[in-house]
Amino acid sequence: MNDESLIREFTAGNVAAFNTLVWRWEKPIYNFILRYIGDREQAKDVMQRCFIRAYKSLGKLKDHTRFSSWLYQIAVNLCRDELKKKRYTTYSLSDVPDYNDCDNGDPKIVLPDGEQDTTRLTHHENLAELLQKALLAIPEEQRVVVIMKQYHGMKFSEIAAVLKMPINTIKSRMYYGLDALHSVLQKWGVDREDLSYEM
Amino acid sequence: MKCEDIRLLMMEALYDEISAADMQILNTHLESCSGCRQKYVALQVTVHTLEKWEDVEPRVNLTFVKQPVVRFSEFIERLKSWTLPARLGAAVAALLLLLALFNTSIRFSDGGFAFETGLFNHKRIDPADFATKFDLEQLRRENYQLVSAVIEEYDKRNRIETAVMLDQFYDELERQRKEDLRLVGAAVDHLQYGTAQRLEQTDRTLGTLIEYISAQSGGR
């Protein structure tokens, strides 16, 4: 049964249909939120609020084929609210030390909490954590586009519809987002060998 | 085509959203522009890196439960299954409820609404029985005047009683003073009389003594 049928069932009074939608969408929505805000517990909380909001207002959704976009829209809004509320710490490029700062040429990194690590970061940190930090280091408007495109397989036109922006703006943000991630990973000393080692 | 426009095509190419014609344009540009070519390779590596980050399970059990809401039609269906006494009881209860609802009165007084409800007719109260705000003010003023008059009268009576008491006290003091003076006068008189008598007695004693001494000296 596809999403549209489940929505029809739900609007007819079958709550179990909504639970099926939750079961179907909780993993992508949770991962979207997690990558957006970077905190597991907060991501769970935001995901719950997202589905509660969807439950309350699904009856008002006229075009049932837009359900996934509509759900992502709710998630984006909640993530933005959460980030404003909690003022999550993001790591800017200027916080990251340059290769040239290392005396022996061996790449080092200043961890966000100030803890120094003299060995290569990728050998100690989980790749997901590393990429999460890299993602949090790029601007929010680029991050959301990168997440939607890279991890949710949304077409540029779909992302443009969710974020209510021109498609070329979305592509441009994607380009700059990927470029910024590349710079962050390079500055953190993550090269292709590191990644292949980790993987 | 400018490099800025090629960036957009790069994005389309990276995610297989590019048309064949645009792919041709992109390839042609990349062959001639080393900067864009390097950037494209770097972005491909980044995308490849990002692909390695897998989704995780949320580990949250979200289940929505329907709140039981009884619809009117369902309620009627349920009623049909009830026994006769239960139906009669429900009918009486509904009747009493309706009676109470129809017997609700709303009244506006003192800037607010007052609601009254009950099974039977309310006692109709003549509006004239209600003290208006003006009446209450008048009553409060009269009460104040009355209390003021009582206090004033009480003060006046107190002042008179105090004056009379003071007069009596002064009279008593005067009487006491006169009595004391009289006693002192009598005492002085008594003292004078005693002194005169003692002087006379002394004179007589001295006279007798002088006579005796004279008689003694004449005899020698």
mmCIF file with all atom_site columns, N, CA, C and O in Angstrom, chain A residues 170-193:
data_model
loop_
_atom_site.group_PDB
_atom_site.id
_atom_site.type_symbol
_atom_site.label_atom_id
_atom_site.label_alt_id
_atom_site.label_comp_id
_atom_site.label_asym_id
_atom_site.label_entity_id
_atom_site.label_seq_id
_atom_site.pdbx_PDB_ins_code
_atom_site.Cartn_x
_atom_site.Cartn_y
_atom_site.Cartn_z
_atom_site.occupancy
_atom_site.B_iso_or_equiv
_atom_site.pdbx_formal_charge
_atom_site.auth_seq_id
_atom_site.auth_comp_id
_atom_site.auth_asym_id
_atom_site.auth_atom_id
_atom_site.pdbx_PDB_model_num
ATOM 1  N N  . ILE A 1 170 ? 19.212 26.035 -5.346 1.00 0.00 ? 170 ILE A N  1
ATOM 2  C CA . ILE A 1 170 ? 19.460 24.750 -4.674 1.00 0.00 ? 170 ILE A CA 1
ATOM 3  C C  . ILE A 1 170 ? 20.740 24.110 -5.207 1.00 0.00 ? 170 ILE A C  1
ATOM 4  O O  . ILE A 1 170 ? 21.596 23.651 -4.437 1.00 0.00 ? 170 ILE A O  1
ATOM 5  N N  . LYS A 1 171 ? 20.895 24.103 -6.529 1.00 0.00 ? 171 LYS A N  1
ATOM 6  C CA . LYS A 1 171 ? 22.098 23.502 -7.130 1.00 0.00 ? 171 LYS A CA 1
ATOM 7  C C  . LYS A 1 171 ? 23.344 24.268 -6.684 1.00 0.00 ? 171 LYS A C  1
ATOM 8  O O  . LYS A 1 171 ? 24.397 23.669 -6.398 1.00 0.00 ? 171 LYS A O  1
ATOM 9  N N  . SER A 1 172 ? 23.214 25.567 -6.654 1.00 0.00 ? 172 SER A N  1
ATOM 10 C CA . SER A 1 172 ? 24.341 26.406 -6.241 1.00 0.00 ? 172 SER A CA 1
ATOM 11 C C  . SER A 1 172 ? 24.740 26.110 -4.789 1.00 0.00 ? 172 SER A C  1
ATOM 12 O O  . SER A 1 172 ? 25.920 25.970 -4.453 1.00 0.00 ? 172 SER A O  1
ATOM 13 N N  . ARG A 1 173 ? 23.714 25.986 -3.941 1.00 0.00 ? 173 ARG A N  1
ATOM 14 C CA . ARG A 1 173 ? 23.997 25.680 -2.523 1.00 0.00 ? 173 ARG A CA 1
ATOM 15 C C  . ARG A 1 173 ? 24.612 24.298 -2.374 1.00 0.00 ? 173 ARG A C  1
ATOM 16 O O  . ARG A 1 173 ? 25.450 24.070 -1.510 1.00 0.00 ? 173 ARG A O  1
ATOM 17 N N  . MET A 1 174 ? 24.160 23.380 -3.221 1.00 0.00 ? 174 MET A N  1
ATOM 18 C CA . MET A 1 174 ? 24.720 22.028 -3.198 1.00 0.00 ? 174 MET A CA 1
ATOM 19 C C  . MET A 1 174 ? 26.203 22.083 -3.566 1.00 0.00 ? 174 MET A C  1
ATOM 20 O O  . MET A 1 174 ? 27.041 21.440 -2.910 1.00 0.00 ? 174 MET A O  1
ATOM 21 N N  . TYR A 1 175 ? 26.498 22.851 -4.601 1.00 0.00 ? 175 TYR A N  1
ATOM 22 C CA . TYR A 1 175 ? 27.887 22.972 -5.043 1.00 0.00 ? 175 TYR A CA 1
ATOM 23 C C  . TYR A 1 175 ? 28.752 23.540 -3.913 1.00 0.00 ? 175 TYR A C  1
ATOM 24 O O  . TYR A 1 175 ? 29.799 22.978 -3.563 1.00 0.00 ? 175 TYR A O  1
ATOM 25 N N  . TYR A 1 176 ? 28.283 24.658 -3.348 1.00 0.00 ? 176 TYR A N  1
ATOM 26 C CA . TYR A 1 176 ? 29.084 25.293 -2.299 1.00 0.00 ? 176 TYR A CA 1
ATOM 27 C C  . TYR A 1 176 ? 29.157 24.430 -1.032 1.00 0.00 ? 176 TYR A C  1
ATOM 28 O O  . TYR A 1 176 ? 30.167 24.420 -0.331 1.00 0.00 ? 176 TYR A O  1
ATOM 29 N N  . GLY A 1 177 ? 28.089 23.691 -0.786 1.00 0.00 ? 177 GLY A N  1
ATOM 30 C CA . GLY A 1 177 ? 28.088 22.786 0.367  1.00 0.00 ? 177 GLY A CA 1
ATOM 31 C C  . GLY A 1 177 ? 29.123 21.688 0.213  1.00 0.00 ? 177 GLY A C  1
ATOM 32 O O  . GLY A 1 177 ? 29.912 21.411 1.142  1.00 0.00 ? 177 GLY A O  1
ATOM 33 N N  . LEU A 1 178 ? 29.133 21.065 -0.953 1.00 0.00 ? 178 LEU A N  1
ATOM 34 C CA . LEU A 1 178 ? 30.115 19.995 -1.212 1.00 0.00 ? 178 LEU A CA 1
ATOM 35 C C  . LEU A 1 178 ? 31.542 20.556 -1.199 1.00 0.00 ? 178 LEU A C  1
ATOM 36 O O  . LEU A 1 178 ? 32.469 19.919 -0.670 1.00 0.00 ? 178 LEU A O  1
ATOM 37 N N  . ASP A 1 179 ? 31.680 21.736 -1.768 1.00 0.00 ? 179 ASP A N  1
ATOM 38 C CA . ASP A 1 179 ? 33.004 22.371 -1.805 1.00 0.00 ? 179 ASP A CA 1
ATOM 39 C C  . ASP A 1 179 ? 33.497 22.665 -0.377 1.00 0.00 ? 179 ASP A C  1
ATOM 40 O O  . ASP A 1 179 ? 34.667 22.407 -0.045 1.00 0.00 ? 179 ASP A O  1
ATOM 41 N N  . ALA A 1 180 ? 32.562 23.166 0.453  1.00 0.00 ? 180 ALA A N  1
ATOM 42 C CA . ALA A 1 180 ? 32.936 23.468 1.846  1.00 0.00 ? 180 ALA A CA 1
ATOM 43 C C  . ALA A 1 180 ? 33.289 22.183 2.597  1.00 0.00 ? 180 ALA A C  1
ATOM 44 O O  . ALA A 1 180 ? 34.257 22.145 3.377  1.00 0.00 ? 180 ALA A O  1
ATOM 45 N N  . LEU A 1 181 ? 32.519 21.126 2.353  1.00 0.00 ? 181 LEU A N  1
ATOM 46 C CA . LEU A 1 181 ? 32.814 19.837 3.012  1.00 0.00 ? 181 LEU A CA 1
ATOM 47 C C  . LEU A 1 181 ? 34.184 19.316 2.587  1.00 0.00 ? 181 LEU A C  1
ATOM 48 O O  . LEU A 1 181 ? 34.948 18.804 3.405  1.00 0.00 ? 181 LEU A O  1
ATOM 49 N N  . HIS A 1 182 ? 34.458 19.466 1.309  1.00 0.00 ? 182 HIS A N  1
ATOM 50 C CA . HIS A 1 182 ? 35.765 19.036 0.800  1.00 0.00 ? 182 HIS A CA 1
ATOM 51 C C  . HIS A 1 182 ? 36.888 19.795 1.523  1.00 0.00 ? 182 HIS A C  1
ATOM 52 O O  . HIS A 1 182 ? 37.879 19.186 1.958  1.00 0.00 ? 182 HIS A O  1
ATOM 53 N N  . SER A 1 183 ? 36.696 21.114 1.665  1.00 0.00 ? 183 SER A N  1
ATOM 54 C CA . SER A 1 183 ? 37.713 21.935 2.357  1.00 0.00 ? 183 SER A CA 1
ATOM 55 C C  . SER A 1 183 ? 37.878 21.498 3.807  1.00 0.00 ? 183 SER A C  1
ATOM 56 O O  . SER A 1 183 ? 38.999 21.386 4.308  1.00 0.00 ? 183 SER A O  1
ATOM 57 N N  . VAL A 1 184 ? 36.739 21.266 4.486  1.00 0.00 ? 184 VAL A N  1
ATOM 58 C CA . VAL A 1 184 ? 36.779 20.856 5.899  1.00 0.00 ? 184 VAL A CA 1
ATOM 59 C C  . VAL A 1 184 ? 37.534 19.534 6.040  1.00 0.00 ? 184 VAL A C  1
ATOM 60 O O  . VAL A 1 184 ? 38.430 19.399 6.878  1.00 0.00 ? 184 VAL A O  1
ATOM 61 N N  . LEU A 1 185 ? 37.168 18.572 5.207  1.00 0.00 ? 185 LEU A N  1
ATOM 62 C CA . LEU A 1 185 ? 37.800 17.248 5.298  1.00 0.00 ? 185 LEU A CA 1
ATOM 63 C C  . LEU A 1 185 ? 39.294 17.335 4.980  1.00 0.00 ? 185 LEU A C  1
ATOM 64 O O  . LEU A 1 185 ? 40.107 16.667 5.619  1.00 0.00 ? 185 LEU A O  1
ATOM 65 N N  . GLN A 1 186 ? 39.629 18.164 4.027  1.00 0.00 ? 186 GLN A N  1
ATOM 66 C CA . GLN A 1 186 ? 41.049 18.355 3.697  1.00 0.00 ? 186 GLN A CA 1
ATOM 67 C C  . GLN A 1 186 ? 41.791 18.972 4.873  1.00 0.00 ? 186 GLN A C  1
ATOM 68 O O  . GLN A 1 186 ? 42.884 18.531 5.247  1.00 0.00 ? 186 GLN A O  1
ATOM 69 N N  . LYS A 1 187 ? 41.176 20.014 5.482  1.00 0.00 ? 187 LYS A N  1
ATOM 70 C CA . LYS A 1 187 ? 41.829 20.695 6.615  1.00 0.00 ? 187 LYS A CA 1
ATOM 71 C C  . LYS A 1 187 ? 41.972 19.780 7.815  1.00 0.00 ? 187 LYS A C  1
ATOM 72 O O  . LYS A 1 187 ? 42.884 19.934 8.619  1.00 0.00 ? 187 LYS A O  1
ATOM 73 N N  . TRP A 1 188 ? 41.033 18.853 7.948  1.00 0.00 ? 188 TRP A N  1
ATOM 74 C CA . TRP A 1 188 ? 41.119 17.923 9.079  1.00 0.00 ? 188 TRP A CA 1
ATOM 75 C C  . TRP A 1 188 ? 42.059 16.753 8.780  1.00 0.00 ? 188 TRP A C  1
ATOM 76 O O  . TRP A 1 188 ? 42.146 15.813 9.566  1.00 0.00 ? 188 TRP A O  1
ATOM 77 N N  . GLY A 1 189 ? 42.674 16.804 7.619  1.00 0.00 ? 189 GLY A N  1
ATOM 78 C CA . GLY A 1 189 ? 43.643 15.771 7.284  1.00 0.00 ? 189 GLY A CA 1
ATOM 79 C C  . GLY A 1 189 ? 43.005 14.482 6.836  1.00 0.00 ? 189 GLY A C  1
ATOM 80 O O  . GLY A 1 189 ? 43.585 13.407 6.984  1.00 0.00 ? 189 GLY A O  1
ATOM 81 N N  . VAL A 1 190 ? 41.832 14.573 6.301  1.00 0.00 ? 190 VAL A N  1
ATOM 82 C CA . VAL A 1 190 ? 41.168 13.365 5.810  1.00 0.00 ? 190 VAL A CA 1
ATOM 83 C C  . VAL A 1 190 ? 41.402 13.290 4.303  1.00 0.00 ? 190 VAL A C  1
ATOM 84 O O  . VAL A 1 190 ? 40.806 14.028 3.534  1.00 0.00 ? 190 VAL A O  1
ATOM 85 N N  . ASP A 1 191 ? 42.298 12.437 3.910  1.00 0.00 ? 191 ASP A N  1
ATOM 86 C CA . ASP A 1 191 ? 42.502 12.286 2.471  1.00 0.00 ? 191 ASP A CA 1
ATOM 87 C C  . ASP A 1 191 ? 41.924 10.946 2.027  1.00 0.00 ? 191 ASP A C  1
ATOM 88 O O  . ASP A 1 191 ? 41.324 10.204 2.809  1.00 0.00 ? 191 ASP A O  1
ATOM 89 N N  . ARG A 1 192 ? 42.123 10.610 0.794  1.00 0.00 ? 192 ARG A N  1
ATOM 90 C CA . ARG A 1 192 ? 41.482 9.409  0.246  1.00 0.00 ? 192 ARG A CA 1
ATOM 91 C C  . ARG A 1 192 ? 41.982 8.128  0.930  1.00 0.00 ? 192 ARG A C  1
ATOM 92 O O  . ARG A 1 192 ? 41.224 7.205  1.162  1.00 0.00 ? 192 ARG A O  1
ATOM 93 N N  . GLU A 1 193 ? 43.266 8.128  1.298  1.00 0.00 ? 193 GLU A N  1
ATOM 94 C CA . GLU A 1 193 ? 43.825 6.937  1.942  1.00 0.00 ? 193 GLU A CA 1
ATOM 95 C C  . GLU A 1 193 ? 43.192 6.736  3.316  1.00 0.00 ? 193 GLU A C  1
ATOM 96 O O  . GLU A 1 193 ? 42.855 5.632  3.714  1.00 0.00 ? 193 GLU A O  1
#
